Every structure is written in C-alpha cells, then in structure tokens.
Coordinates of N, CA and C in Angstrom, one line a residue:
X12 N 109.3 70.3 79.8 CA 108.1 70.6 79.1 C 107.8 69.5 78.1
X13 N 106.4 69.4 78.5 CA 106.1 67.9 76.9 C 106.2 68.5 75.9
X14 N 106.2 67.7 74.8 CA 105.7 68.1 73.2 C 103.7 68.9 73.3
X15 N 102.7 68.3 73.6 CA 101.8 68.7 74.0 C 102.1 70.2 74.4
X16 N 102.3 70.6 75.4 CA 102.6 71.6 76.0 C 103.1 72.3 75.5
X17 N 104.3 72.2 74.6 CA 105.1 73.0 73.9 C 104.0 73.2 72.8
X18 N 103.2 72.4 71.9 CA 102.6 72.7 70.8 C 101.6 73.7 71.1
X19 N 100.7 73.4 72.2 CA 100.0 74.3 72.7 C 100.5 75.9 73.5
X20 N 101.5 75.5 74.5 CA 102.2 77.2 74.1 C 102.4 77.7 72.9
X21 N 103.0 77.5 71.7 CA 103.5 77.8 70.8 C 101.9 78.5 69.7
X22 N 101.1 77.6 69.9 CA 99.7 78.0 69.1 C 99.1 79.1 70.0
X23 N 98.9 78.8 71.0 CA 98.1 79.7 72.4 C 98.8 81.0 72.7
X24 N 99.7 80.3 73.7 CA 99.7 81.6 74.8 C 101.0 82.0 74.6
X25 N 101.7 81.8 73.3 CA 102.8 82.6 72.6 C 102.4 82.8 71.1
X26 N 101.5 83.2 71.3 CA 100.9 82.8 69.3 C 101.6 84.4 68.9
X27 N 102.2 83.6 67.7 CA 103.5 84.6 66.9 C 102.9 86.1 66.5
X28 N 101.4 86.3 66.3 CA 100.7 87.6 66.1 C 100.4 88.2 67.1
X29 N 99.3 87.7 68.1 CA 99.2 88.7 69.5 C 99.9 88.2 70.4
X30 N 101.0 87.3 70.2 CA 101.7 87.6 71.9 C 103.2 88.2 71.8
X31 N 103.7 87.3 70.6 CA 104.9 87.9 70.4 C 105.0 89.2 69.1
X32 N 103.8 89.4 68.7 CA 103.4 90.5 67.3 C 104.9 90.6 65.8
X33 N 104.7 89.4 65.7 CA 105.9 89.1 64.4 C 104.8 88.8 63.4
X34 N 104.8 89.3 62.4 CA 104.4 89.0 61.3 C 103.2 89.8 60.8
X35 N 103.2 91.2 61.4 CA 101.8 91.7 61.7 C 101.7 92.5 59.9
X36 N 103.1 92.3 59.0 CA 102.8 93.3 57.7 C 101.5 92.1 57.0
X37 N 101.9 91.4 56.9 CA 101.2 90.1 56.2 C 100.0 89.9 56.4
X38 N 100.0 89.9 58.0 CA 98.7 89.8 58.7 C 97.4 90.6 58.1
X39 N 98.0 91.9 58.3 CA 96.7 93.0 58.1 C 96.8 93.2 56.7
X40 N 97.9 92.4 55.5 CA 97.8 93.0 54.2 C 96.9 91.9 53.1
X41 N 97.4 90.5 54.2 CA 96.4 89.5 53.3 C 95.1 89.0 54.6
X42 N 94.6 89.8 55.0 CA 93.2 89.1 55.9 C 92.0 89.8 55.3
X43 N 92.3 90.2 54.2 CA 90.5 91.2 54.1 C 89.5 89.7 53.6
X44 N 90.4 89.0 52.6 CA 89.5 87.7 52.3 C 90.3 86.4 52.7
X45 N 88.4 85.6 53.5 CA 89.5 84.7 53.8 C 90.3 83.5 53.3
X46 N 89.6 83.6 51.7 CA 90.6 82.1 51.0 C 91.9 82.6 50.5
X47 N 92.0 84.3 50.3 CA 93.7 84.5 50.0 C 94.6 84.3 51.8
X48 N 93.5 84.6 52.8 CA 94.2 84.5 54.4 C 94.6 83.0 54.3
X49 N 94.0 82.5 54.1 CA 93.9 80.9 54.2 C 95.5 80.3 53.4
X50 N 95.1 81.0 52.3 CA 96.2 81.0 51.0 C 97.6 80.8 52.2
X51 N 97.8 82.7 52.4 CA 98.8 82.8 52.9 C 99.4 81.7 54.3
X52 N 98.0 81.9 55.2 CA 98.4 80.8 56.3 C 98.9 79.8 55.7
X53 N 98.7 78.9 55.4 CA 99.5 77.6 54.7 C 100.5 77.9 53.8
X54 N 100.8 78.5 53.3 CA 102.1 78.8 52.9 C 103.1 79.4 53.8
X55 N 102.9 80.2 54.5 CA 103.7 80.4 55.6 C 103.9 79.4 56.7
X56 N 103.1 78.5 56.7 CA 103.2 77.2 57.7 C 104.4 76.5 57.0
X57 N 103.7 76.2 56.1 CA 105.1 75.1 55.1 C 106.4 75.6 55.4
X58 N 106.2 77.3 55.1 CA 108.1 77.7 55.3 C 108.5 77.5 56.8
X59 N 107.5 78.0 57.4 CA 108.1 77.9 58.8 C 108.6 76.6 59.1
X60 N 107.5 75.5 59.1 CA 108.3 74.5 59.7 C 109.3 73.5 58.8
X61 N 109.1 74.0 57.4 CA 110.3 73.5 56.8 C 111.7 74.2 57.4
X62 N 111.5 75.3 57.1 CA 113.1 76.1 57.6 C 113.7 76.3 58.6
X63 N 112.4 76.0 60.0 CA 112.9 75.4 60.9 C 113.7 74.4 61.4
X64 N 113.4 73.5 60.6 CA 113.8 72.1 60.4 C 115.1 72.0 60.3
X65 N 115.5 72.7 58.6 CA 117.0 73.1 58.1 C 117.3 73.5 58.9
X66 N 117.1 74.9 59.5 CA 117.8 75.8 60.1 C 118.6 75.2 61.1
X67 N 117.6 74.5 62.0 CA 118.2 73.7 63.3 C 119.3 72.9 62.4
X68 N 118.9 72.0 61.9 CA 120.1 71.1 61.1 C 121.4 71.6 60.9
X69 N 121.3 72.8 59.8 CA 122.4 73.5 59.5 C 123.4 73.8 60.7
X70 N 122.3 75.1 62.0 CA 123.0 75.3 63.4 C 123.6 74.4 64.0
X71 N 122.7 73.1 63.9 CA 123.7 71.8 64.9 C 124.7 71.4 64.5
X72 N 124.6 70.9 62.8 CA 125.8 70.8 62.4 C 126.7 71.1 61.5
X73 N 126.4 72.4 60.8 CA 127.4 73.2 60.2 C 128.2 74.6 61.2
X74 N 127.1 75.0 61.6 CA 127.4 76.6 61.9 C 128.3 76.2 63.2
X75 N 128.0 75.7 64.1 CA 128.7 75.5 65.6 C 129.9 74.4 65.0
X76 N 129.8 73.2 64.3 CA 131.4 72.7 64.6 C 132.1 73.5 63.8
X77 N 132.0 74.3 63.1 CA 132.8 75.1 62.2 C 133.0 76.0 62.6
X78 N 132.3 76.9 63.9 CA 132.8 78.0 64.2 C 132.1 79.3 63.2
X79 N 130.7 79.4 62.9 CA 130.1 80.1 62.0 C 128.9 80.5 62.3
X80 N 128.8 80.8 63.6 CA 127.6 81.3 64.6 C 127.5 82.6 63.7
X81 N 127.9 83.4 63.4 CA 128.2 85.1 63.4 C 127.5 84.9 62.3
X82 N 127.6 83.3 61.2 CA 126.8 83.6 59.9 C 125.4 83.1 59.8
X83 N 125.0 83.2 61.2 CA 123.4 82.3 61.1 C 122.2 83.0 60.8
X84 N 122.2 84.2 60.3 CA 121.2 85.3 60.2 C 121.3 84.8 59.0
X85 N 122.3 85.1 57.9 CA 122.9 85.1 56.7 C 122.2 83.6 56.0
X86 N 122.5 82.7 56.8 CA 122.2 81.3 56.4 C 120.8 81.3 56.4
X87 N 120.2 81.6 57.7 CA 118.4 81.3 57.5 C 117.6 82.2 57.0
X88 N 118.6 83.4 56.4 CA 117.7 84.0 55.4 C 117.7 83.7 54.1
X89 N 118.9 83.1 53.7 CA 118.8 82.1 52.7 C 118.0 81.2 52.0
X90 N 118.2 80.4 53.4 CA 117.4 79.0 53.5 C 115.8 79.6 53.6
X91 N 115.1 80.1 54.4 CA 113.4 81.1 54.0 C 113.9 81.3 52.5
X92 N 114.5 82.0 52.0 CA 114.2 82.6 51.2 C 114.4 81.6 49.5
X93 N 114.9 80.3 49.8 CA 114.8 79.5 48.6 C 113.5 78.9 49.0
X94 N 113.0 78.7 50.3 CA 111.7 78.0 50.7 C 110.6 78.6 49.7
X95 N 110.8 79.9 50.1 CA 109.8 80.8 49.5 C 109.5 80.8 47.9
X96 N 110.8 80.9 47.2 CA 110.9 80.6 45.6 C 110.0 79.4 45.3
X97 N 110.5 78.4 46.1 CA 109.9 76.7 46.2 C 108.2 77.1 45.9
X98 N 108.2 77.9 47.4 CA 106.2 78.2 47.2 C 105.7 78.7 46.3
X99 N 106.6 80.0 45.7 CA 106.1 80.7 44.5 C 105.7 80.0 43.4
X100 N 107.0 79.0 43.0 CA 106.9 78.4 41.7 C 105.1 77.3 41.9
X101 N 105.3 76.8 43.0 CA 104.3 76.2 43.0 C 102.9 76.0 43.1
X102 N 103.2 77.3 43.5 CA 101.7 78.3 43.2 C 101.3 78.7 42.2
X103 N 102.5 79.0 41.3 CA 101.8 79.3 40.2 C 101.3 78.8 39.0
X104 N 102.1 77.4 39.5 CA 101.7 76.3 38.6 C 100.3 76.1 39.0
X105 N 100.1 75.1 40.1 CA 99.2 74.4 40.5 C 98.2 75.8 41.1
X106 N 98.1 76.5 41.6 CA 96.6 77.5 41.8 C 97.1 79.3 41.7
X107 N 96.9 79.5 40.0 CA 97.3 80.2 39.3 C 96.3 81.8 40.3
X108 N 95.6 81.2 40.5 CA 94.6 82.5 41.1 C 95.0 82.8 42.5
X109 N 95.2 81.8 43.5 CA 95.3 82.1 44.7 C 97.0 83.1 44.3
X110 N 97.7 82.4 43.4 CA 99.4 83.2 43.7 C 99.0 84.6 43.0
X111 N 97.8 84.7 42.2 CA 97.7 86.3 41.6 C 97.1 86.8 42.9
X112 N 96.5 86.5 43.7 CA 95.6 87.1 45.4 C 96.6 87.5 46.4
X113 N 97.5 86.3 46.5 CA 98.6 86.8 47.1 C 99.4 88.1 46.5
X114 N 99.5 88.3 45.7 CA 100.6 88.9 45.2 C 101.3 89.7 45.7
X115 N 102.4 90.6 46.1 CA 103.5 90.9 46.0 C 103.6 90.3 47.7
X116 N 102.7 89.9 48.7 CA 102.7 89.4 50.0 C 103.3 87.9 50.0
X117 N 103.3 87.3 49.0 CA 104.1 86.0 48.6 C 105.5 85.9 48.2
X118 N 106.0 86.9 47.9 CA 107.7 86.8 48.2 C 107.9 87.4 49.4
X119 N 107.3 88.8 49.9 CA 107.5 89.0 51.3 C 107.4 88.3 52.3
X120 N 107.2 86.3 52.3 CA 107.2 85.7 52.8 C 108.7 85.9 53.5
X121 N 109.6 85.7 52.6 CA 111.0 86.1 53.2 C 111.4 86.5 54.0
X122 N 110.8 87.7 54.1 CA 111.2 89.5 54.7 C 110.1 89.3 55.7
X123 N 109.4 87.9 56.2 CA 108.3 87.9 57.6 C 109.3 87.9 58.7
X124 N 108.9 88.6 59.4 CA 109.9 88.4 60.8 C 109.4 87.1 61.6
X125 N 108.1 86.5 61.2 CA 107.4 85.3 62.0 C 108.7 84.5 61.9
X126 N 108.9 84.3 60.2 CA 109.2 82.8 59.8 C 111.1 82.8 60.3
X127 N 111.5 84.0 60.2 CA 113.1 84.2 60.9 C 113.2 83.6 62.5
X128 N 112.2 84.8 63.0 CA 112.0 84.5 64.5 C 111.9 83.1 64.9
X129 N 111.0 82.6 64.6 CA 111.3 81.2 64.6 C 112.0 80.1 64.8
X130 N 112.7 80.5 63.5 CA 114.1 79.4 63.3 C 114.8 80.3 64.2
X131 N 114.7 81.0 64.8 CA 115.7 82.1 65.8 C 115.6 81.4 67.3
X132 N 114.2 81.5 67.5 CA 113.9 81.5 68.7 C 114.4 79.2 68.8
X133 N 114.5 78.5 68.0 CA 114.4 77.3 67.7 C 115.9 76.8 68.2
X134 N 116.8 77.4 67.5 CA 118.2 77.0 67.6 C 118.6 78.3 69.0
X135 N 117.7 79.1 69.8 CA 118.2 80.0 71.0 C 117.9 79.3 71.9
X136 N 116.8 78.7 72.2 CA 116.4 78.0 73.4 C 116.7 77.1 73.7
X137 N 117.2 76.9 75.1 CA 118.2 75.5 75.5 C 117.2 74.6 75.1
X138 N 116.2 74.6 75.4 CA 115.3 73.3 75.4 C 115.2 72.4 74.3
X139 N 114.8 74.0 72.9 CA 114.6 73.4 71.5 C 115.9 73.0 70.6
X140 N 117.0 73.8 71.5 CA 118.1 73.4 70.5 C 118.9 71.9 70.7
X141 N 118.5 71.7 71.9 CA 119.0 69.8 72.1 C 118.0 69.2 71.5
X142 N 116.9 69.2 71.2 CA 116.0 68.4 70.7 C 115.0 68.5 69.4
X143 N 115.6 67.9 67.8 CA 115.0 68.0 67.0 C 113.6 67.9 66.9
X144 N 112.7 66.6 67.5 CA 111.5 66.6 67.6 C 110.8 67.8 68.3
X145 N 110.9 68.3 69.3 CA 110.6 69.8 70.3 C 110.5 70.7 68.9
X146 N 111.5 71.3 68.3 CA 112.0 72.2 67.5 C 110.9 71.9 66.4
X147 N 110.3 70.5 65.8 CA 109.5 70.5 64.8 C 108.3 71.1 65.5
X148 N 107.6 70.4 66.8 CA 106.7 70.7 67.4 C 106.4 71.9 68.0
X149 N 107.3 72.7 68.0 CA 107.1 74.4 68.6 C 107.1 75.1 67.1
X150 N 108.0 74.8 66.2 CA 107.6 75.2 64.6 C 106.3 75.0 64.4
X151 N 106.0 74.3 64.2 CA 104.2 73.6 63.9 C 103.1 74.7 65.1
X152 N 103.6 74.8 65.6 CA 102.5 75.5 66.8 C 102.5 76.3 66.3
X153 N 104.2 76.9 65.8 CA 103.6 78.9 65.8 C 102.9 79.0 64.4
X154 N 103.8 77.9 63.6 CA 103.1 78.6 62.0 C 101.9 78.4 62.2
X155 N 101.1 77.4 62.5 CA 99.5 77.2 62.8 C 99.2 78.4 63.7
X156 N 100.1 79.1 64.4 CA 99.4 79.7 65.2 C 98.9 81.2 64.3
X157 N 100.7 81.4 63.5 CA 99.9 82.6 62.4 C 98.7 82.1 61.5
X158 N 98.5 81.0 61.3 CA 97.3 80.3 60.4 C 95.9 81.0 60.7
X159 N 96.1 80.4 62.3 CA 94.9 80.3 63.3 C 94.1 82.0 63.2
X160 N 95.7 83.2 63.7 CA 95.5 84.5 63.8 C 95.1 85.3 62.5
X161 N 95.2 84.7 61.2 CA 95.0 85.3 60.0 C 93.8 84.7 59.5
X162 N 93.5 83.7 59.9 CA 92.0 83.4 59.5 C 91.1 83.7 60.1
X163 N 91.0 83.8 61.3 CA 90.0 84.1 62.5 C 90.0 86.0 61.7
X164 N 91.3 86.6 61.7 CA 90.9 87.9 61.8 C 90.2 87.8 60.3
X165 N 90.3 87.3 59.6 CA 90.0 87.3 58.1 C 88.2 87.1 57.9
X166 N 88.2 86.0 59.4 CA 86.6 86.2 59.1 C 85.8 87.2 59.8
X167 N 86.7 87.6 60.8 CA 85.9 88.6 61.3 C 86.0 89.9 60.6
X168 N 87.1 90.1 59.5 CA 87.1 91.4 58.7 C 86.1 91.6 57.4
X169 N 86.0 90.0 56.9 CA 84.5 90.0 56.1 C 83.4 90.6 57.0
X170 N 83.0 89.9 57.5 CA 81.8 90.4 58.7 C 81.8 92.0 58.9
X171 N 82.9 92.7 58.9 CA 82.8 93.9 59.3 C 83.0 94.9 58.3
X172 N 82.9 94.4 57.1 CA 82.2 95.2 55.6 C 80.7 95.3 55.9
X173 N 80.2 94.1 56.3 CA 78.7 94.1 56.2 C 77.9 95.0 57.6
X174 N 79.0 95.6 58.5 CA 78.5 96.3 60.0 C 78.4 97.5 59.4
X175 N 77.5 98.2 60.3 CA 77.0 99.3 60.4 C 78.5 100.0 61.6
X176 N 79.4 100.4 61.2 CA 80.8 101.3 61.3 C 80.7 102.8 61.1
X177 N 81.2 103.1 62.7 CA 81.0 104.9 62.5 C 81.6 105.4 60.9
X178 N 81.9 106.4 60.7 CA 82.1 106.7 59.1 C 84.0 106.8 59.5
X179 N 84.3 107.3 60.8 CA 85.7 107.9 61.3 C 86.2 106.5 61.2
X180 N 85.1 104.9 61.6 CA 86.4 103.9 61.6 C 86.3 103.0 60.6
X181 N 85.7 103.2 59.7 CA 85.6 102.6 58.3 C 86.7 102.0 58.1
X182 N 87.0 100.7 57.3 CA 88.3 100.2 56.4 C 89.3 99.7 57.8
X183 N 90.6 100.4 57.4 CA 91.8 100.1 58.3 C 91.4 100.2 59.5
X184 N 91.0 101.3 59.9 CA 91.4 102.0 61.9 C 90.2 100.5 62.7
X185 N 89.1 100.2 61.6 CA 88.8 99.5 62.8 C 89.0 97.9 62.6
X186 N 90.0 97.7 61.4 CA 90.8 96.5 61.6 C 91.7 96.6 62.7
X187 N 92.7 97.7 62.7 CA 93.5 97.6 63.8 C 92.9 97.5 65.2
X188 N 92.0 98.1 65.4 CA 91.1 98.0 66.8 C 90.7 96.7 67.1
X189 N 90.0 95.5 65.7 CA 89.8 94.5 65.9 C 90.8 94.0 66.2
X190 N 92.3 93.7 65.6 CA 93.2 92.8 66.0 C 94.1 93.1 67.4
X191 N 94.1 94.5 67.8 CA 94.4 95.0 69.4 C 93.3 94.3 70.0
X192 N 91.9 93.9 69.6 CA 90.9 93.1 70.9 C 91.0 91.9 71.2
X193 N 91.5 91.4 69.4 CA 91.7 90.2 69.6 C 93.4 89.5 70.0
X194 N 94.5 90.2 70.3 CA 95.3 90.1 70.7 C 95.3 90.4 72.7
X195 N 94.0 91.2 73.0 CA 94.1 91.2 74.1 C 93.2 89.7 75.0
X196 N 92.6 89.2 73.8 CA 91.8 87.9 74.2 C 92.9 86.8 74.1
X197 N 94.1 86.8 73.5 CA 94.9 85.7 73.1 C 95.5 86.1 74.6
X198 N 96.0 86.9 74.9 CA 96.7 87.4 76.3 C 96.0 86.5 77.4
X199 N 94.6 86.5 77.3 CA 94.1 85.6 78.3 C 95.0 84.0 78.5
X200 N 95.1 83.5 77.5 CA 96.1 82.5 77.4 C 96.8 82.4 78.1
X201 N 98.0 83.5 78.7 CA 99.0 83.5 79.3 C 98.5 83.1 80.6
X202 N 97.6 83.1 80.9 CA 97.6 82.7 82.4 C 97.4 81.3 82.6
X203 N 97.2 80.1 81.4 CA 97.5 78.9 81.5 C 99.1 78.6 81.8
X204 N 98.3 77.6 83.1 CA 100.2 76.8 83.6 C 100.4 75.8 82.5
X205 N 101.2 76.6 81.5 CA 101.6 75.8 80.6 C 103.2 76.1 81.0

C-alpha cells in the first residue's frame, strides 16, 4: 500500500469517528461550537501523531528487545498522557479562552480511545510496524480524520439550532441522528479500492 493510499484510508474510509467509532465522548461533547470543535480537533491531532510517533519508537526499541510487550498499554498511556499535560499548559498560556471552552474535555484527551487506538492499531499492523514513515502517515490521516468528523458535525450542529426541529428531537436525539447519517455517508467510502 502507498503512503497516499494509507493517508487517504486513514482520513476516508477508516475515519476514527464513523468507521471505526473511537472517540465519539469528545466528539458529541465538544461539537456544539465550531471554534471550541476546531480547538479540540487540533489538539487531539498534535497528540495523536506525536504519540504515535513515540509510541512506535518506544515499541521498536524498548518494549520488544527487552521483552516488555505486556507493558505497552501502561507505556502509551503515559506517553498520551504527558502529551496531553504538554497541550494543557499550552493552552493556557497562549489561548486562555479556547482552554476555558474546552474544559474538562481537554484532559480527557487522555482517556480518548481515538488517540490509544492509534498508537495501538500503529505498532499491531504488520505493515505500519516495519515502517516509521507509514506509521507517521496513517497517524496524520486518522487525527485529521477526527479533525475532519468534529468540525463538519460542528457545523452542521450550529445550523441545526437555527432549524425548525420537531419539539421530541430538539438538542441531543437529533445530534445523534445527525452523526448516525453522517457516519452512514463516510461508509460510502468503503467501497473505494483503496
């Protein structure tokens, strides 16, 4: 498989929200507006493909010559989880308002199953685990791909304050309805021979 290919599976027709549904607390908790969606997408991109990165590193060459497979959960929850501190601090320095919009959804960065899965699915797959550059480029796909899924729903959840909404699907029920339609439109994807 190319790099191309891989990037574009990874954004498309495996996108980490409607195909593989990892990350869906975040999704529906920060999409009502889209500059905190926006917020979060880019910060969860950064961790993903930073800790990607480590992760692989660590797995190729700490955890396997040492014999320390059993501790690789342990490790890349670590490693996310100093990523994440990294973001926090730096949010609150440099855009005091976006880290109060995020709020308590910006340490649950950690606790994303996206950004685990990831570095999971990175160092599992024969393909990505012999090759560092593959591993950056399927990282990059998916976190853009939660980018991609949290903003798009983000603008279509603005828009649907301003609809005329039975009274029964007001608020939540017909967010989730939106992101089941638009998860069934990402499915279209799968049927590219990628």
């Amino acid at each position: 498989m190319g790099l191309f290919s891989l990037f574009i599976s990874a954004l498309l027709v495996n996108n980490i929200i409607f195909a593989r549904f990892m990350g869906i607390c975040p999704f529906l908790g920060v999409s009502k507006k889209l500059d905190t969606a926006m917020g979060m997408g880019v910060a969860v991109t950064f961790v993903i493909t930073l800790s990607s990165i480590i992760t692989w590193l660590l797995q190729k060459y700490i955890l396997l010559n040492f014999g320390l497979e059993y501790l690789q959960t342990v490790v890349f929850i670590l490693v996310i989880a100093a990523l994440v501190q990294f973001v926090e601090m730096f949010l609150k320095k440099s855009a005091p308002s976006l880290y109060e919009a995020l709020g308590v959804f910006l340490p649950l960065i950690t606790t994303n199953c996206a950004v685990l899965g990831v570095a999971l699915i990175n160092v599992q797959d024969e393909f990505l685990q012999s090759n560092l550059l593959a591993t950056i480029v399927h990282s990059l796909g998916a976190s853009l791909s939660f980018l991609l899924a949290i903003v798009l729903f983000a603008g279509i959840r603005e828009r649907l304050e301003f609809s005329d909404v039975p009274k029964a699907f007001e608020g939540f029920p017909v967010a989730l309805i939106t992101a089941g339609l638009m998860s069934l439109a990402f499915l279209g994807f799968s049927g590219l021979a990628i």
